[in-house]
Tab-separated table of C-alpha atoms and ligand atoms in Angstrom:
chain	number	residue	atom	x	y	z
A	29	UNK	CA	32.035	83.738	-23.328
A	30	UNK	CA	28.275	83.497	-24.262
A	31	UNK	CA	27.817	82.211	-27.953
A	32	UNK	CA	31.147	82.303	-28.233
A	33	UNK	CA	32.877	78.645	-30.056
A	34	UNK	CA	34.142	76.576	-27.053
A	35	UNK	CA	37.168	73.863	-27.935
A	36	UNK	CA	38.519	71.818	-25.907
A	37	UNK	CA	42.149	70.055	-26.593
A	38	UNK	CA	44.563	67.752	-25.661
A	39	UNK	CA	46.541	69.107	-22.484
A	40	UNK	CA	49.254	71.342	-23.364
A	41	UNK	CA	48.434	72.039	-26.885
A	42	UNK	CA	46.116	75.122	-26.374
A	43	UNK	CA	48.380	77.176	-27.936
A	44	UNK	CA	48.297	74.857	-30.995
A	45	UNK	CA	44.973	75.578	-30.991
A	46	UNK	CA	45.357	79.126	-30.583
A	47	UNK	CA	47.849	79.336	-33.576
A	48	UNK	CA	45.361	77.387	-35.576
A	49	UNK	CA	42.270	79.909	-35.574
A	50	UNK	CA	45.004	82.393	-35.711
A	51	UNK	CA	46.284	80.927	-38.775
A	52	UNK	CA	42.302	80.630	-40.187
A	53	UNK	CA	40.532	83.488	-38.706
A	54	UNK	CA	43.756	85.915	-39.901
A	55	UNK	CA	44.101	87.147	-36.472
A	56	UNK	CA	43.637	87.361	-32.723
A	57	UNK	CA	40.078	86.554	-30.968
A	58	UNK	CA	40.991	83.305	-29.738
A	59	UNK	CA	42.290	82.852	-26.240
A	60	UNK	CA	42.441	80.220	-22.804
A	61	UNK	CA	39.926	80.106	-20.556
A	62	UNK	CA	41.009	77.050	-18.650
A	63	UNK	CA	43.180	74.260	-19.069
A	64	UNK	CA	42.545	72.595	-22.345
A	65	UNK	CA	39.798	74.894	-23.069
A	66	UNK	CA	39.716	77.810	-25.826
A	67	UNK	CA	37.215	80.036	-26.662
A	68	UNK	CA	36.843	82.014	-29.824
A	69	UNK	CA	34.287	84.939	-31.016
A	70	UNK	CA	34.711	83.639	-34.503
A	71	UNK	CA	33.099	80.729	-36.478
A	72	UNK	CA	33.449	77.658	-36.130
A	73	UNK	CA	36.653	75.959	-37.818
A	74	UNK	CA	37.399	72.226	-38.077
A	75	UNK	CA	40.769	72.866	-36.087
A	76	UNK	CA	43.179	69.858	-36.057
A	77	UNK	CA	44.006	70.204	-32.177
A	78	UNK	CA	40.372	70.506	-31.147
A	79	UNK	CA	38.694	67.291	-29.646
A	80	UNK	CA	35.666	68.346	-29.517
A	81	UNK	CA	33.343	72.094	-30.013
A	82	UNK	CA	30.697	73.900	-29.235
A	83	UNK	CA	28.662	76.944	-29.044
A	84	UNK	CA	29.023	77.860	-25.733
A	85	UNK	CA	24.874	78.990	-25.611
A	86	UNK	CA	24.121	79.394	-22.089
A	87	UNK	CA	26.355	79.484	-18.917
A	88	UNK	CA	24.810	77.474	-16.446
A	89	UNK	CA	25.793	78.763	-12.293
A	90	UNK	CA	23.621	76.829	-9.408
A	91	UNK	CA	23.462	77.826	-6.060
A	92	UNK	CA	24.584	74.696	-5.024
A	93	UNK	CA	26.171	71.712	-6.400
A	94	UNK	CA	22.053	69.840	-5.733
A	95	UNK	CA	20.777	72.201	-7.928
A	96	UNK	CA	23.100	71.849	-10.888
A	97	UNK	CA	21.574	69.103	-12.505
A	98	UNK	CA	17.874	70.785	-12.719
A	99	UNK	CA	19.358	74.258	-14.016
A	100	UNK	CA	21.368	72.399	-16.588
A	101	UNK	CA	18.162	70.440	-17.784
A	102	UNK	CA	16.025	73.392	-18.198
A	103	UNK	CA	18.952	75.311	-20.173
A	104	UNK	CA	19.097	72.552	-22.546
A	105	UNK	CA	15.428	72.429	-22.812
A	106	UNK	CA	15.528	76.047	-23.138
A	107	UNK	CA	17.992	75.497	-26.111
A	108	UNK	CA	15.993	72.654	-27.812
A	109	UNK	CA	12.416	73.620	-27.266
A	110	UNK	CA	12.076	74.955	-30.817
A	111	UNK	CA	12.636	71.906	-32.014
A	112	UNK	CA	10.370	69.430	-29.885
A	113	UNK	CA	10.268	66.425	-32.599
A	114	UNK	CA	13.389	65.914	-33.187
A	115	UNK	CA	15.802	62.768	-31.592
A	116	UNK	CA	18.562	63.891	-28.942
A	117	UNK	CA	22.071	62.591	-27.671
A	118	UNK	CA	23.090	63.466	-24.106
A	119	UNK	CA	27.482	64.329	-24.157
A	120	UNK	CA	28.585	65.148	-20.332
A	121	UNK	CA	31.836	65.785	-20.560
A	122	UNK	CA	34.832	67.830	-18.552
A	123	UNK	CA	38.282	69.501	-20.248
A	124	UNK	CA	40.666	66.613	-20.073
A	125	UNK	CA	43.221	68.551	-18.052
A	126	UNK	CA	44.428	67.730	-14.090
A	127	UNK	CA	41.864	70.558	-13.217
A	128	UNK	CA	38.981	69.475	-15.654
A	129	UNK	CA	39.271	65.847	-14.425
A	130	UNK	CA	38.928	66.331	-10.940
A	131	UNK	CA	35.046	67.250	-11.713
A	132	UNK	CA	34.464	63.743	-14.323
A	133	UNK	CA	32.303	62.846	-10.911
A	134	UNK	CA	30.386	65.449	-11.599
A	135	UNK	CA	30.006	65.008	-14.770
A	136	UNK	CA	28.783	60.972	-14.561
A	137	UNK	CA	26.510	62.159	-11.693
A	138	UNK	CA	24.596	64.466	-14.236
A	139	UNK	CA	25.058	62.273	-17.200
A	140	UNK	CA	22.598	59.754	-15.353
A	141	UNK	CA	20.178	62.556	-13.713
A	142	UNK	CA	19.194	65.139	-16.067
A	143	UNK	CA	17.788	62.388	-18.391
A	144	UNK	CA	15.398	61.272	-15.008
A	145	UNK	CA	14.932	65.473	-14.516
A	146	UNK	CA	14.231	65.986	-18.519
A	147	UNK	CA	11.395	63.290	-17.648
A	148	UNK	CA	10.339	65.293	-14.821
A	149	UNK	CA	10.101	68.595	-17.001
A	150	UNK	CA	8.009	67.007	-20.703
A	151	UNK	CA	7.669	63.486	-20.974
A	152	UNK	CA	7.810	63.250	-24.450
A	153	UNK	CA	10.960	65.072	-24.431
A	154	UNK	CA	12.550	62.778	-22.394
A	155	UNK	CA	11.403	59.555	-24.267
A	156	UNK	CA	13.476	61.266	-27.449
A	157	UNK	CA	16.661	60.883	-25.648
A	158	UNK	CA	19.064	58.463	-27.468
A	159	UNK	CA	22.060	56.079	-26.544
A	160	UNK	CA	24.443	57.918	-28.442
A	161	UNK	CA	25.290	60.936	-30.927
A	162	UNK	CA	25.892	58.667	-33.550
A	163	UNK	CA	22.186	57.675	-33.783
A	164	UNK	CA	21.281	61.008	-32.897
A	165	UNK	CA	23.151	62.014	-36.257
A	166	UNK	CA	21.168	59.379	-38.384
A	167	UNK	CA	17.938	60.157	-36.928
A	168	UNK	CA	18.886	63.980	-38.251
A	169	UNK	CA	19.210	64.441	-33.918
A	170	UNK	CA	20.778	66.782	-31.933
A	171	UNK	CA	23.841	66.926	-30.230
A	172	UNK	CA	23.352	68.179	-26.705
A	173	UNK	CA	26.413	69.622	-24.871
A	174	UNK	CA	27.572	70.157	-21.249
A	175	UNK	CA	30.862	71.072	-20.221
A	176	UNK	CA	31.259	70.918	-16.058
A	177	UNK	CA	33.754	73.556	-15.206
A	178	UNK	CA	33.000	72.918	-11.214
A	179	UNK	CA	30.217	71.582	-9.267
A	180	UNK	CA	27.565	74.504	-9.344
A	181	UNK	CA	28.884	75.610	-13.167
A	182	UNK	CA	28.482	73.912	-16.732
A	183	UNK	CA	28.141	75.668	-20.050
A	184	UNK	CA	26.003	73.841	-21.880
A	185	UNK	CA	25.002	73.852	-25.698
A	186	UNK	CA	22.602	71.457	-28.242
A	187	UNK	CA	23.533	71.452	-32.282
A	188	UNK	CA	22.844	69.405	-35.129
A	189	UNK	CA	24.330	66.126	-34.391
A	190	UNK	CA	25.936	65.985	-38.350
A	191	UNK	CA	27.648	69.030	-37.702
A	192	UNK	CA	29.511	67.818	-34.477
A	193	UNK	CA	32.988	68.091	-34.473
A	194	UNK	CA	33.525	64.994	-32.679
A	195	UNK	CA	30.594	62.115	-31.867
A	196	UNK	CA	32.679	61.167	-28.621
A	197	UNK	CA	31.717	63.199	-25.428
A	198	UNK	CA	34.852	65.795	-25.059
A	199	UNK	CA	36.121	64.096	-27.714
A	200	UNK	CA	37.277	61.569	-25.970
A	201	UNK	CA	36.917	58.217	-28.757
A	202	UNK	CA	38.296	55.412	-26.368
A	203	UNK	CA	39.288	52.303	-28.667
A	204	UNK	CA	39.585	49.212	-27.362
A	205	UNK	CA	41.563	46.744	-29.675
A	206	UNK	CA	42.301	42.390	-29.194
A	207	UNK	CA	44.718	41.457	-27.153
A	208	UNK	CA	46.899	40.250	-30.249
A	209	UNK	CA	47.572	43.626	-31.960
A	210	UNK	CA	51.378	43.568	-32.064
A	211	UNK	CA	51.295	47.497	-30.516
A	212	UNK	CA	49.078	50.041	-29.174
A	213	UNK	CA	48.969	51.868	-32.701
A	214	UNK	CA	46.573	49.750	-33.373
A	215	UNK	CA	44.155	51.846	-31.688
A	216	UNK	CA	45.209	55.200	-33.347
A	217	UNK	CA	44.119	53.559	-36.349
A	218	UNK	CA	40.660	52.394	-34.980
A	219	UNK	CA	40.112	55.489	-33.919
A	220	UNK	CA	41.598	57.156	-37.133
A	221	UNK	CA	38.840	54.665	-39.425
A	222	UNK	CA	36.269	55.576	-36.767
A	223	UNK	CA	36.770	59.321	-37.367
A	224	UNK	CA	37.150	58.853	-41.194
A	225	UNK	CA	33.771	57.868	-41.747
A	226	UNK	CA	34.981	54.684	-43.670
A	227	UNK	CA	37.368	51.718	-43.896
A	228	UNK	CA	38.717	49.126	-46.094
A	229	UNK	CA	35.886	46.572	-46.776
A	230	UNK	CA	37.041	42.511	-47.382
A	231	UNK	CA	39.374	42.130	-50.493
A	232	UNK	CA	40.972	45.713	-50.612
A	233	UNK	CA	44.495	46.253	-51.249
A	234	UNK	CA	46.054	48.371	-48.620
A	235	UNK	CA	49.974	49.445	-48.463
A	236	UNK	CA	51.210	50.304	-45.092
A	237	UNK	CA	54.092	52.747	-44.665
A	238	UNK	CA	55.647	52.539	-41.760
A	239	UNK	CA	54.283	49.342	-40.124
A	240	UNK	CA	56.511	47.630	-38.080
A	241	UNK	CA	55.919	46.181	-35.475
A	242	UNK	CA	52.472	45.818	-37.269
A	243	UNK	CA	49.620	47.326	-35.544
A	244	UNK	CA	48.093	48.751	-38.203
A	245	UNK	CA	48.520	45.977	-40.163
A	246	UNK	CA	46.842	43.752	-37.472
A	247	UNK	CA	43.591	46.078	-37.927
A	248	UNK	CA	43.952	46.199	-41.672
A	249	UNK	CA	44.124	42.474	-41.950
A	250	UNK	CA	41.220	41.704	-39.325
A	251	UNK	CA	38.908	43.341	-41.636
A	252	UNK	CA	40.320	41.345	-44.354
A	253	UNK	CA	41.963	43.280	-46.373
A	254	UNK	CA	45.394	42.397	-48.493
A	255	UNK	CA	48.384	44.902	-46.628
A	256	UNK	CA	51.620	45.598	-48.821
A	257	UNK	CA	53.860	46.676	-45.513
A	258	UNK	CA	56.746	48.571	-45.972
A	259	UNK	CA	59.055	49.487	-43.192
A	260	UNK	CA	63.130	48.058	-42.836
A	261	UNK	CA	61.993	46.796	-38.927
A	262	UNK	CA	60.643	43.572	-38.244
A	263	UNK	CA	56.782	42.513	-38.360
A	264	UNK	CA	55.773	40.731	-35.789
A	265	UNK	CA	55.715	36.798	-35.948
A	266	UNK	CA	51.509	36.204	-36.848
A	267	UNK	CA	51.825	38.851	-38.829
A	268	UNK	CA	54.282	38.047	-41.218
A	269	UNK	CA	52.601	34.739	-41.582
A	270	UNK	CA	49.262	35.778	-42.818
A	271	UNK	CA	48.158	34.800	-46.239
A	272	UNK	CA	47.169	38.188	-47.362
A	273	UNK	CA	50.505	39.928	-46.142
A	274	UNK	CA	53.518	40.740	-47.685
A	275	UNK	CA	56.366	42.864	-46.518
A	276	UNK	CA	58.796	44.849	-48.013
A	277	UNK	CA	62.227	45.435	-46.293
A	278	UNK	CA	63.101	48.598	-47.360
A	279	UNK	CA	62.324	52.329	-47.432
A	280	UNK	CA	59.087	53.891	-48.380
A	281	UNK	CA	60.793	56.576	-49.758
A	282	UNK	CA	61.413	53.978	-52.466
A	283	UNK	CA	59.009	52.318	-53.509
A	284	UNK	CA	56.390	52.583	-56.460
A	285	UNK	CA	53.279	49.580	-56.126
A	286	UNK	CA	53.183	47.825	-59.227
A	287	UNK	CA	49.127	48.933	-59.369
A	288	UNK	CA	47.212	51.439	-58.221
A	289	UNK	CA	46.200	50.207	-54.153
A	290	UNK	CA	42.859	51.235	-52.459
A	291	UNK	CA	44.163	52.334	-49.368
A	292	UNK	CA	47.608	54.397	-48.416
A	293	UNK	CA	48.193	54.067	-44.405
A	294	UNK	CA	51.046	56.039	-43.307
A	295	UNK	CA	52.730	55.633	-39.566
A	296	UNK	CA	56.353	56.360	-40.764
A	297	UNK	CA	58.196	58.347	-37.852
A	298	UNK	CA	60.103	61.004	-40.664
A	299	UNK	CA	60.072	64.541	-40.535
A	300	UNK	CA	56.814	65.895	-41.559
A	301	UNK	CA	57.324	67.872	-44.676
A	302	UNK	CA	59.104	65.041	-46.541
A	303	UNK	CA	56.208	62.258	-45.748
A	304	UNK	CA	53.377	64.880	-47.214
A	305	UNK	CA	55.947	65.322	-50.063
A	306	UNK	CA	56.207	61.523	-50.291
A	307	UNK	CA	52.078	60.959	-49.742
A	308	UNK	CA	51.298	63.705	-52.324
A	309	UNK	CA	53.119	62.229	-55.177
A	310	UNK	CA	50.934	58.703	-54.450
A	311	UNK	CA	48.279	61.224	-55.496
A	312	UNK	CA	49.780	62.988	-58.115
A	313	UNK	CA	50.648	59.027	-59.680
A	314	UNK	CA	47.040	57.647	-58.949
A	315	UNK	CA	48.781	55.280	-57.106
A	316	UNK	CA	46.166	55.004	-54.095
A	317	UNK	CA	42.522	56.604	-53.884
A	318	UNK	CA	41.948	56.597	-49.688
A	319	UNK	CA	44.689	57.983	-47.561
A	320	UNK	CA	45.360	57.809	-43.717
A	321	UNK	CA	48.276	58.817	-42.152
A	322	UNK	CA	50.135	59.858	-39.212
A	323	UNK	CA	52.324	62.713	-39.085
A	324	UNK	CA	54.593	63.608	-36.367
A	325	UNK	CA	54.970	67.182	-34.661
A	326	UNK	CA	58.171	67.062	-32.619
A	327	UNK	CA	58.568	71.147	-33.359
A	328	UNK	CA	57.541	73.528	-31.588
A	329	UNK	CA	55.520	75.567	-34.094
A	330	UNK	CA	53.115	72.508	-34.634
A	331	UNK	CA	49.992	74.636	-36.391
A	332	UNK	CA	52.172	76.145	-39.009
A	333	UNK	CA	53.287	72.404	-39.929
A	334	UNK	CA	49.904	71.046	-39.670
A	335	UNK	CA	49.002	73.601	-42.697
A	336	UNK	CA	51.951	73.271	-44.303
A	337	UNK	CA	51.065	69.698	-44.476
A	338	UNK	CA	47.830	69.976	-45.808
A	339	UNK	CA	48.508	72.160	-48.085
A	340	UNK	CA	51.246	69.904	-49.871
A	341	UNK	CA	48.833	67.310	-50.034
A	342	UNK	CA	46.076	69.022	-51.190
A	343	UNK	CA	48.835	70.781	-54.057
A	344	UNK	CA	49.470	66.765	-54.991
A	345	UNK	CA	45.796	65.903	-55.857
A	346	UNK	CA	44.323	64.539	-52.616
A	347	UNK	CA	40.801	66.127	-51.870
A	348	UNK	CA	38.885	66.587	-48.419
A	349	UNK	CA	41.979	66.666	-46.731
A	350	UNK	CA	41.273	66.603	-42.993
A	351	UNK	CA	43.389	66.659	-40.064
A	352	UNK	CA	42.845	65.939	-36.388
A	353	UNK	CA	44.627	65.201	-33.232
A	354	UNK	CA	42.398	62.433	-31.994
A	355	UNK	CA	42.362	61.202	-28.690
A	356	UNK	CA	44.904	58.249	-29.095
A	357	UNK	CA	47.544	61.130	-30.967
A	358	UNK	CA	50.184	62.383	-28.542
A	359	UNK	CA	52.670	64.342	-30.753
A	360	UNK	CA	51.270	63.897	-33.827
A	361	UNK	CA	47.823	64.147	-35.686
A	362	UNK	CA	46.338	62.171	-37.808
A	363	UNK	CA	45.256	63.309	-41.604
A	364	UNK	CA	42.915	61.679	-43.956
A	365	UNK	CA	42.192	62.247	-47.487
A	366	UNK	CA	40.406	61.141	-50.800
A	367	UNK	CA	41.675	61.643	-53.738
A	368	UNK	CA	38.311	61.985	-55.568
B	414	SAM	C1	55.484	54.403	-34.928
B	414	SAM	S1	56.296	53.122	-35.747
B	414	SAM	C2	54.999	52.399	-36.662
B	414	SAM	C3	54.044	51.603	-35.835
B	414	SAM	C4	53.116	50.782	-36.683
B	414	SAM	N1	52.215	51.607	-37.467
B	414	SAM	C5	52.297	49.847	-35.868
B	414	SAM	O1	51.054	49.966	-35.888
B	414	SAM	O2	52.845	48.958	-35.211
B	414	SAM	C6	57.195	53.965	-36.967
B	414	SAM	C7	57.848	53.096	-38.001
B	414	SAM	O3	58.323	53.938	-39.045
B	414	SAM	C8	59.367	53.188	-39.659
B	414	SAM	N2	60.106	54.026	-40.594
B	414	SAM	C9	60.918	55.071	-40.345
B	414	SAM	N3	61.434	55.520	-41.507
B	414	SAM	C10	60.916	54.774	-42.505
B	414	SAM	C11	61.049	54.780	-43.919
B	414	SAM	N4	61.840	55.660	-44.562
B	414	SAM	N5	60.363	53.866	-44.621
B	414	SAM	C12	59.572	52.973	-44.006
B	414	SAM	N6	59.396	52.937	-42.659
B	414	SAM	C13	60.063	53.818	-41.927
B	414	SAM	C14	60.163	52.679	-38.463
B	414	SAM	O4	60.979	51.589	-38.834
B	414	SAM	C15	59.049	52.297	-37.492
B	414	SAM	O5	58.775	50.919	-37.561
């Protein structure tokens, strides 16, 4: 497994994953190593049912479950010695599977003590650590890396912290949203905007396909922007009321805005083939410039879908076309887009 890529998935959707570096490395290499965790001998690809990556650099074994925390600090100062200046985030993480989880003890035990053993082993080192990979990214950090696999074993890895697949330890971007979001979406799109890299600012027009009970909407309008929703089910009540809402009964297989919007959201539960059909012609019109949206994958061939997706929308005029199961996706994943 040694410098071999290391992804870990969702639970069950390994062999998504599989498929997918199939699909993009034009054959077999890839293959499971654990519950939610894949390994591949190829380079790294931004896969749509991996959480989170790495290069699995150095396979940590102590002789006890004591000693773990001491050989995993001096791997990863091993790994980041060669560069001493630079800022570093700390992600401890385990496979989010029944098996991975039962170590997450593990994992918080070393999360808090090889920052105190990193003290014990160059000072200066330690004071570099930082609160999180996002301000290791901006500080041009590192991203360090440990995956527990047991209590005397951890693979452990340090990367750029720009070139992270995901800035959440395993992956794992936990959203917390008010307590009046109308539904849980809500936090699929937090974590969708948070993954994105950007959001609608105060003033921008969004349209919202798919948006009942309102979620989305409920996000959308707390950062003040104006949401055209479009779905035949009910908003809820405080939604519908807003000043800067306005709902459309109907079928957003209909619909044309009457100007070109900022934002497209898209939560419709349609097959998959016909929304990216639907989403690429509001590229091919001009009729929005940012899209997220959520497709669902009730079939069982979900990787083939996932491309077939992206590749309509990229054929329509959207560019940077990204997708991603994120943490908050259960049979779906989430796709974003710009179409400049
Ligand atoms: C998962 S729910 C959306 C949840 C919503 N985003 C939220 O945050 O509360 C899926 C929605 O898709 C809507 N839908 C299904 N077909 C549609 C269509 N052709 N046009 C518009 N909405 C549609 C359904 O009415 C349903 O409200």
């Amino acid at each position: 497994m040694r410098s071999e890529l290391l992804y870990t998935t969702r639970e069950g959707y390994e062999q998504d994953l599989i498929d997918e570096l199939k699909l993009a490395h034009r054959g077999e290499g890839a293959r499971l190593i654990a519950p939610s965790l894949v390994a591949s001998p190829k380079e790294y690809v931004d896969c749509a049912f991996a959480r989170q990556a790495m290069v699995a650099k150095t396979i940590v074994k102590a002789d006890n479950a004591l000693a773990l925390d001491r050989a995993v600090t001096s791997a990863l100062y091993e790994l980041m010695r060669e560069q001493p200046t630079k800022k570093w985030a700390l992600h401890v993480w385990v496979p989010d599977s029944e098996e991975g989880n039962k170590f997450a003890r593990v994992a918080d035990v070393l999360a808090k003590t090889v920052p105190s053993q990193a003290g014990s082993i160059d000072a200066k080192w330690a004071d570099r650590i930082v609160d999180s990979a996002r301000i290791a990214r901006d500080a041009g950090g590192l991203l360090a890396q440990v995956c527990v696999l047991g209590p005397t074993r951890a693979v452990v890895s340090a990367q750029s912290a720009v070139d992270a697949h995901s800035l959440h330890p395993g992956g794992r971007a936990r959203m917390r949203v008010d307590n009046e979001a109308p539904s849980r979406a809500a936090m699929k799109l937090e974590e969708a905007l948070d993954w994105f890299g950007a959001a609608p600012s105060r003033g921008d027009h969004c349209v919202d396909l798919g948006a009942a009970p309102g979620g989305w909407t409920h996000v959308l309008l707390a950062r003040g922007a104006h949401v055209l929703a479009v779905d035949p089910g009910a908003m809820a009540p405080a939604i519908a009321r807003h000043k800067n809402f306005e709902h459309i009964r109907g079928s957003a297989f209909e619909i044309e805005p009457e100007k070109p919007v900022d934002w497209l959201f898209c939560d419709m539960v349609w097959r998959p083939l016909e929304v990216a059909a639907m989403l690429a012609k509001w590229a091919r019109r001009g009729w929005a410039s940012m899209l997220v949206a959520n497709i669902k994958l009730p079939m069982k061939q979900k990787a083939d879908f996932v491309k077939r997706v992206l590749d309509t929308l990229r054929d329509g005029g959207w560019h940077r076309v990204r997708a991603r199961q994120l943490y908050h996706d259960r049979e779906e994943v989430t796709v974003c887009a710009h179409r400049k």
